[in-house]
Amino acid sequence: QTVRWHIELQPWASPTPSLNYEASRFLKYISTSQISCEHMNLNSLKGYSETTKKPWSVCLDERFSLIHRIRSKECRLYSLGLGNDDNQFELSMANSGCEVHRFDPSIKSAHIQQGRHLWHHRLSIDWRDPNPAIAAHKLHSNTKKLGTVLNEFGHQKIDVLKADVESAEWKILENLILEDVVEQIGQLVFEVHIHWPGFEVSGNDSTVVRYWYSLLRELELKDFRLFHTYKDLSKPQMFLKKEAFNASSCYTLSWVNTRWK
């Protein structure tokens, strides 16, 4: 299989590149469910308390694998974060018998086990593996690609990948698509930030939005379907540093891999 270096960019939304057209296509896309999911609430799982600050929605419908894997205690959640205190979602998944791995470079020790099912790893999931020469000088700078971590942990599949990585999500998502790691994931719950292009995303505004849109279309080509969008109104209402398009700077998007039955 040939390695891909770039995602396929979608055609422009209009005959000549225009931020208005790109933004309206993108915002309509992330606000439109592609598949309906009846059961998205973890309240139905035991040990769940209703204090979540944010709706990390997963699809628990019978036609997808997650609910069955939760019942059989075979599910696995990877949570990518940066110093986030809100662990309610991870705890509830662990309480329901899922194996939960939380990756956060700010924790004190390399690996901490909390309870029977929850592990914390001092690791930052990135879109590239570290340069060994640089990594040797920085004792705690531990960044790895998700594919590398899966290989090291001996994990073939992740039932849910949750990511709140403060604008690194676009390049991480690109890496998962280019390396076909995304096919090993059952559901994606990503917080996306659109108040600026994101780490290492370059180009003018319309180019950036076209790139974001193209990434999400790649997910669709890999049989992922968007089933829930949460528009965070508590965050600044900004789109690429402008108060425009009635957009929030932050959305939480949930997809299910429809190949995973």
mmCIF file of C-alpha atoms in Angstrom:
data_model
loop_
_atom_site.group_PDB
_atom_site.id
_atom_site.type_symbol
_atom_site.label_atom_id
_atom_site.label_comp_id
_atom_site.label_asym_id
_atom_site.label_seq_id
_atom_site.Cartn_x
_atom_site.Cartn_y
_atom_site.Cartn_z
ATOM 1 C CA GLN A 1 0.000 0.000 0.000
ATOM 2 C CA THR A 2 1.371 3.381 -0.965
ATOM 3 C CA VAL A 3 1.843 5.916 1.777
ATOM 4 C CA ARG A 4 -0.195 9.076 1.392
ATOM 5 C CA TRP A 5 1.450 12.365 2.233
ATOM 6 C CA HIS A 6 -1.508 14.658 1.707
ATOM 7 C CA ILE A 7 -5.247 14.436 2.006
ATOM 8 C CA GLU A 8 -7.361 15.038 -1.099
ATOM 9 C CA LEU A 9 -8.565 18.620 -1.050
ATOM 10 C CA GLN A 10 -12.197 19.088 -1.994
ATOM 11 C CA PRO A 11 -13.041 21.485 -4.838
ATOM 12 C CA TRP A 12 -13.576 25.079 -3.738
ATOM 13 C CA ALA A 13 -17.102 25.876 -2.577
ATOM 14 C CA SER A 14 -17.396 28.636 -5.192
ATOM 15 C CA PRO A 15 -15.927 29.410 -8.653
ATOM 16 C CA THR A 16 -13.322 31.711 -7.101
ATOM 17 C CA PRO A 17 -11.997 31.088 -3.560
ATOM 18 C CA SER A 18 -14.179 32.923 -1.059
ATOM 19 C CA LEU A 19 -14.125 32.790 2.722
ATOM 20 C CA ASN A 20 -17.883 33.352 2.881
ATOM 21 C CA TYR A 21 -18.619 30.330 0.727
ATOM 22 C CA GLU A 22 -16.024 28.116 2.437
ATOM 23 C CA ALA A 23 -17.217 29.090 5.927
ATOM 24 C CA SER A 24 -20.869 28.558 5.159
ATOM 25 C CA ARG A 25 -20.198 25.120 3.600
ATOM 26 C CA PHE A 26 -18.010 24.065 6.534
ATOM 27 C CA LEU A 27 -20.364 25.320 9.257
ATOM 28 C CA LYS A 28 -23.363 23.725 7.587
ATOM 29 C CA TYR A 29 -21.413 20.469 7.343
ATOM 30 C CA ILE A 30 -20.449 20.312 11.025
ATOM 31 C CA SER A 31 -23.975 21.273 12.098
ATOM 32 C CA THR A 32 -25.787 18.599 10.101
ATOM 33 C CA SER A 33 -26.125 15.056 11.462
ATOM 34 C CA GLN A 34 -25.458 12.415 8.829
ATOM 35 C CA ILE A 35 -26.961 9.579 10.801
ATOM 36 C CA SER A 36 -29.411 9.531 13.670
ATOM 37 C CA CYS A 37 -28.463 8.048 17.000
ATOM 38 C CA GLU A 38 -31.250 7.408 19.522
ATOM 39 C CA HIS A 39 -29.134 6.638 22.594
ATOM 40 C CA MET A 40 -26.236 8.994 23.254
ATOM 41 C CA ASN A 41 -26.434 9.358 26.974
ATOM 42 C CA LEU A 42 -24.138 7.578 29.381
ATOM 43 C CA ASN A 43 -26.812 7.925 32.070
ATOM 44 C CA SER A 44 -28.073 4.526 31.018
ATOM 45 C CA LEU A 45 -24.755 3.033 32.168
ATOM 46 C CA LYS A 46 -24.265 2.201 35.791
ATOM 47 C CA GLY A 47 -21.985 4.333 37.928
ATOM 48 C CA TYR A 48 -22.656 7.439 35.898
ATOM 49 C CA SER A 49 -23.303 10.716 37.636
ATOM 50 C CA GLU A 50 -24.775 13.695 35.838
ATOM 51 C CA THR A 51 -22.071 16.288 36.413
ATOM 52 C CA THR A 52 -20.373 16.340 33.038
ATOM 53 C CA LYS A 53 -19.375 19.831 32.059
ATOM 54 C CA LYS A 54 -19.454 19.000 28.364
ATOM 55 C CA PRO A 55 -21.508 16.559 26.349
ATOM 56 C CA TRP A 56 -19.051 13.949 25.151
ATOM 57 C CA SER A 57 -21.666 12.054 23.188
ATOM 58 C CA VAL A 58 -21.152 8.455 22.094
ATOM 59 C CA CYS A 59 -23.650 6.380 20.141
ATOM 60 C CA LEU A 60 -25.056 3.522 22.216
ATOM 61 C CA ASP A 61 -27.557 2.282 19.629
ATOM 62 C CA GLU A 62 -27.794 -1.503 19.312
ATOM 63 C CA ARG A 63 -26.782 -1.464 15.633
ATOM 64 C CA PHE A 64 -23.245 -0.325 16.487
ATOM 65 C CA SER A 65 -20.636 -2.259 18.400
ATOM 66 C CA LEU A 66 -19.969 0.066 21.356
ATOM 67 C CA ILE A 67 -22.937 -0.850 23.568
ATOM 68 C CA HIS A 68 -22.281 -4.569 23.040
ATOM 69 C CA ARG A 69 -18.592 -4.161 23.868
ATOM 70 C CA ILE A 70 -19.467 -2.183 27.009
ATOM 71 C CA ARG A 71 -21.822 -4.972 28.123
ATOM 72 C CA SER A 72 -19.203 -7.629 27.502
ATOM 73 C CA LYS A 73 -16.520 -5.489 29.237
ATOM 74 C CA GLU A 74 -14.388 -5.495 26.106
ATOM 75 C CA CYS A 75 -14.465 -1.797 25.283
ATOM 76 C CA ARG A 76 -11.461 0.502 25.158
ATOM 77 C CA LEU A 77 -11.380 4.298 25.335
ATOM 78 C CA TYR A 78 -8.390 6.484 24.514
ATOM 79 C CA SER A 79 -8.679 10.033 25.805
ATOM 80 C CA LEU A 80 -6.284 12.692 24.523
ATOM 81 C CA GLY A 81 -6.093 15.836 26.626
ATOM 82 C CA LEU A 82 -3.966 18.679 27.873
ATOM 83 C CA GLY A 83 -4.204 19.338 31.594
ATOM 84 C CA ASN A 84 -7.962 18.927 31.605
ATOM 85 C CA ASP A 85 -9.567 18.480 35.026
ATOM 86 C CA ASP A 86 -12.911 17.224 33.754
ATOM 87 C CA ASN A 87 -12.483 13.438 33.861
ATOM 88 C CA GLN A 88 -16.137 12.605 34.382
ATOM 89 C CA PHE A 89 -16.565 10.955 30.985
ATOM 90 C CA GLU A 90 -13.434 8.819 31.456
ATOM 91 C CA LEU A 91 -14.495 7.788 34.966
ATOM 92 C CA SER A 92 -17.972 6.824 33.836
ATOM 93 C CA MET A 93 -16.594 4.698 30.998
ATOM 94 C CA ALA A 94 -14.168 3.048 33.428
ATOM 95 C CA ASN A 95 -16.994 2.449 35.932
ATOM 96 C CA SER A 96 -18.975 0.691 33.228
ATOM 97 C CA GLY A 97 -16.076 -1.739 32.750
ATOM 98 C CA CYS A 98 -14.223 -0.130 29.848
ATOM 99 C CA GLU A 99 -10.443 -0.075 29.710
ATOM 100 C CA VAL A 100 -9.642 3.647 29.693
ATOM 101 C CA HIS A 101 -6.295 5.174 28.733
ATOM 102 C CA ARG A 102 -5.878 8.888 29.299
ATOM 103 C CA PHE A 103 -2.938 10.639 27.646
ATOM 104 C CA ASP A 104 -1.839 13.936 29.118
ATOM 105 C CA PRO A 105 1.731 15.312 29.139
ATOM 106 C CA SER A 106 1.069 17.301 32.332
ATOM 107 C CA ILE A 107 0.618 14.369 34.741
ATOM 108 C CA LYS A 108 3.289 13.670 37.363
ATOM 109 C CA SER A 109 4.384 10.084 36.627
ATOM 110 C CA ALA A 110 4.918 8.155 33.420
ATOM 111 C CA HIS A 111 2.016 5.762 34.106
ATOM 112 C CA ILE A 112 -0.568 5.833 36.890
ATOM 113 C CA GLN A 113 -3.344 3.319 37.401
ATOM 114 C CA GLN A 114 -6.494 4.648 39.053
ATOM 115 C CA GLY A 115 -8.932 1.920 40.035
ATOM 116 C CA ARG A 116 -9.266 -1.236 38.000
ATOM 117 C CA HIS A 117 -9.880 0.214 34.564
ATOM 118 C CA LEU A 118 -8.328 3.688 34.286
ATOM 119 C CA TRP A 119 -4.740 4.450 33.320
ATOM 120 C CA HIS A 120 -3.075 7.861 33.013
ATOM 121 C CA HIS A 121 -0.038 8.153 30.750
ATOM 122 C CA ARG A 122 2.369 11.087 30.643
ATOM 123 C CA LEU A 123 2.297 11.198 26.883
ATOM 124 C CA SER A 124 1.230 13.730 24.341
ATOM 125 C CA ILE A 125 -0.357 12.264 21.229
ATOM 126 C CA ASP A 126 0.935 14.172 18.249
ATOM 127 C CA TRP A 127 0.926 13.979 14.455
ATOM 128 C CA ARG A 128 4.588 13.007 14.306
ATOM 129 C CA ASP A 129 7.006 10.915 16.330
ATOM 130 C CA PRO A 130 9.819 12.788 18.078
ATOM 131 C CA ASN A 131 13.199 13.290 16.521
ATOM 132 C CA PRO A 132 15.397 10.969 18.663
ATOM 133 C CA ALA A 133 18.221 13.540 18.824
ATOM 134 C CA ILE A 134 15.911 16.180 20.279
ATOM 135 C CA ALA A 135 13.944 13.795 22.491
ATOM 136 C CA ALA A 136 17.134 12.672 24.251
ATOM 137 C CA HIS A 137 17.666 16.216 25.566
ATOM 138 C CA LYS A 138 14.158 16.664 26.882
ATOM 139 C CA LEU A 139 13.461 14.173 29.643
ATOM 140 C CA HIS A 140 9.730 14.690 29.833
ATOM 141 C CA SER A 141 8.894 15.642 26.273
ATOM 142 C CA ASN A 142 7.114 12.490 25.329
ATOM 143 C CA THR A 143 5.147 12.921 22.140
ATOM 144 C CA LYS A 144 4.118 10.068 19.890
ATOM 145 C CA LYS A 145 1.742 9.359 17.066
ATOM 146 C CA LEU A 146 -1.367 7.381 17.934
ATOM 147 C CA GLY A 147 -0.341 4.553 15.593
ATOM 148 C CA THR A 148 2.986 4.236 17.452
ATOM 149 C CA VAL A 149 1.212 4.051 20.831
ATOM 150 C CA LEU A 150 -1.234 1.406 19.576
ATOM 151 C CA ASN A 151 1.703 -0.723 18.435
ATOM 152 C CA GLU A 152 3.581 -0.242 21.713
ATOM 153 C CA PHE A 153 0.521 -1.082 23.827
ATOM 154 C CA GLY A 154 -0.394 -4.016 21.587
ATOM 155 C CA HIS A 155 -3.872 -2.607 20.909
ATOM 156 C CA GLN A 156 -5.497 -3.362 17.572
ATOM 157 C CA LYS A 157 -8.639 -1.315 18.114
ATOM 158 C CA ILE A 158 -10.048 1.609 20.081
ATOM 159 C CA ASP A 159 -13.805 1.720 20.586
ATOM 160 C CA VAL A 160 -13.836 5.448 21.350
ATOM 161 C CA LEU A 161 -11.187 8.089 20.723
ATOM 162 C CA LYS A 162 -11.929 11.284 22.632
ATOM 163 C CA ALA A 163 -9.743 14.308 21.912
ATOM 164 C CA ASP A 164 -9.578 17.714 23.546
ATOM 165 C CA VAL A 165 -6.149 18.823 22.376
ATOM 166 C CA GLU A 166 -6.476 22.604 22.071
ATOM 167 C CA SER A 167 -6.081 23.074 18.304
ATOM 168 C CA ALA A 168 -3.749 20.151 17.576
ATOM 169 C CA GLU A 169 -6.823 18.158 16.509
ATOM 170 C CA TRP A 170 -6.627 19.032 12.794
ATOM 171 C CA LYS A 171 -3.097 17.702 12.291
ATOM 172 C CA ILE A 172 -3.761 14.677 14.533
ATOM 173 C CA LEU A 173 -6.875 13.874 12.512
ATOM 174 C CA GLU A 174 -4.890 14.252 9.295
ATOM 175 C CA ASN A 175 -2.255 11.843 10.605
ATOM 176 C CA LEU A 176 -4.915 9.259 11.581
ATOM 177 C CA ILE A 177 -6.405 9.464 8.082
ATOM 178 C CA LEU A 178 -3.102 9.366 6.175
ATOM 179 C CA GLU A 179 -1.803 6.372 8.165
ATOM 180 C CA ASP A 180 -5.163 4.517 8.067
ATOM 181 C CA VAL A 181 -5.194 4.424 11.872
ATOM 182 C CA VAL A 182 -8.715 5.852 11.809
ATOM 183 C CA GLU A 183 -10.017 2.500 10.559
ATOM 184 C CA GLN A 184 -9.027 0.981 13.917
ATOM 185 C CA ILE A 185 -11.394 3.358 15.741
ATOM 186 C CA GLY A 186 -15.097 2.785 16.373
ATOM 187 C CA GLN A 187 -16.193 6.281 17.394
ATOM 188 C CA LEU A 188 -14.520 9.684 17.379
ATOM 189 C CA VAL A 189 -15.447 12.481 19.764
ATOM 190 C CA PHE A 190 -13.339 15.523 18.943
ATOM 191 C CA GLU A 191 -13.389 19.058 20.204
ATOM 192 C CA VAL A 192 -12.541 21.278 17.238
ATOM 193 C CA HIS A 193 -11.306 24.844 17.550
ATOM 194 C CA ILE A 194 -11.942 27.278 14.722
ATOM 195 C CA HIS A 195 -10.877 30.621 16.200
ATOM 196 C CA TRP A 196 -7.508 30.182 14.441
ATOM 197 C CA PRO A 197 -6.160 27.719 11.837
ATOM 198 C CA GLY A 198 -4.607 25.337 14.405
ATOM 199 C CA PHE A 199 -1.035 24.140 14.934
ATOM 200 C CA GLU A 200 0.966 23.898 11.709
ATOM 201 C CA VAL A 201 -2.047 24.659 9.523
ATOM 202 C CA SER A 202 -1.034 27.369 7.066
ATOM 203 C CA GLY A 203 -2.592 29.329 4.253
ATOM 204 C CA ASN A 204 -5.056 32.167 3.961
ATOM 205 C CA ASP A 205 -8.456 31.927 5.623
ATOM 206 C CA SER A 206 -10.372 30.378 2.736
ATOM 207 C CA THR A 207 -7.581 27.802 2.186
ATOM 208 C CA VAL A 208 -7.664 26.848 5.880
ATOM 209 C CA VAL A 209 -11.431 26.312 5.909
ATOM 210 C CA ARG A 210 -11.259 24.258 2.707
ATOM 211 C CA TYR A 211 -8.598 22.078 4.384
ATOM 212 C CA TRP A 212 -10.766 21.578 7.508
ATOM 213 C CA TYR A 213 -13.735 20.647 5.338
ATOM 214 C CA SER A 214 -11.634 18.268 3.229
ATOM 215 C CA LEU A 215 -10.413 16.474 6.351
ATOM 216 C CA LEU A 216 -13.976 15.857 7.515
ATOM 217 C CA ARG A 217 -14.983 14.652 4.057
ATOM 218 C CA GLU A 218 -12.118 12.132 4.244
ATOM 219 C CA LEU A 219 -13.696 10.756 7.426
ATOM 220 C CA GLU A 220 -16.956 10.379 5.547
ATOM 221 C CA LEU A 221 -15.162 8.468 2.762
ATOM 222 C CA LYS A 222 -13.908 6.088 5.465
ATOM 223 C CA ASP A 223 -17.517 5.415 6.536
ATOM 224 C CA PHE A 224 -17.588 7.713 9.546
ATOM 225 C CA ARG A 225 -20.893 9.505 10.028
ATOM 226 C CA LEU A 226 -21.449 12.597 12.151
ATOM 227 C CA PHE A 227 -24.259 11.965 14.643
ATOM 228 C CA HIS A 228 -23.928 14.787 17.177
ATOM 229 C CA THR A 229 -22.682 18.375 17.271
ATOM 230 C CA TYR A 230 -22.379 20.517 20.373
ATOM 231 C CA LYS A 231 -21.805 24.223 19.775
ATOM 232 C CA ASP A 232 -20.072 25.632 22.847
ATOM 233 C CA LEU A 233 -21.693 28.998 23.563
ATOM 234 C CA SER A 234 -19.571 29.518 26.677
ATOM 235 C CA LYS A 235 -16.484 30.056 24.479
ATOM 236 C CA PRO A 236 -15.763 33.210 22.463
ATOM 237 C CA GLN A 237 -17.875 33.375 19.330
ATOM 238 C CA MET A 238 -14.967 33.613 16.890
ATOM 239 C CA PHE A 239 -14.229 32.213 13.449
ATOM 240 C CA LEU A 240 -10.612 32.656 12.342
ATOM 241 C CA LYS A 241 -10.150 35.636 14.691
ATOM 242 C CA LYS A 242 -13.306 37.346 13.453
ATOM 243 C CA GLU A 243 -16.721 37.637 15.009
ATOM 244 C CA ALA A 244 -18.456 36.230 11.967
ATOM 245 C CA PHE A 245 -20.860 33.637 10.599
ATOM 246 C CA ASN A 246 -22.596 33.217 13.979
ATOM 247 C CA ALA A 247 -19.940 30.612 14.778
ATOM 248 C CA SER A 248 -18.561 29.502 18.117
ATOM 249 C CA SER A 249 -14.793 29.080 18.441
ATOM 250 C CA CYS A 250 -15.352 25.562 19.728
ATOM 251 C CA TYR A 251 -17.533 22.586 18.721
ATOM 252 C CA THR A 252 -17.615 19.018 19.988
ATOM 253 C CA LEU A 253 -18.276 16.620 17.123
ATOM 254 C CA SER A 254 -19.132 12.912 17.424
ATOM 255 C CA TRP A 255 -18.799 10.351 14.631
ATOM 256 C CA VAL A 256 -19.488 6.629 14.457
ATOM 257 C CA ASN A 257 -17.593 4.277 12.139
ATOM 258 C CA THR A 258 -20.507 2.560 10.387
ATOM 259 C CA ARG A 259 -18.288 -0.381 9.413
ATOM 260 C CA TRP A 260 -18.165 -1.367 13.071
ATOM 261 C CA LYS A 261 -21.402 -3.251 13.580
#
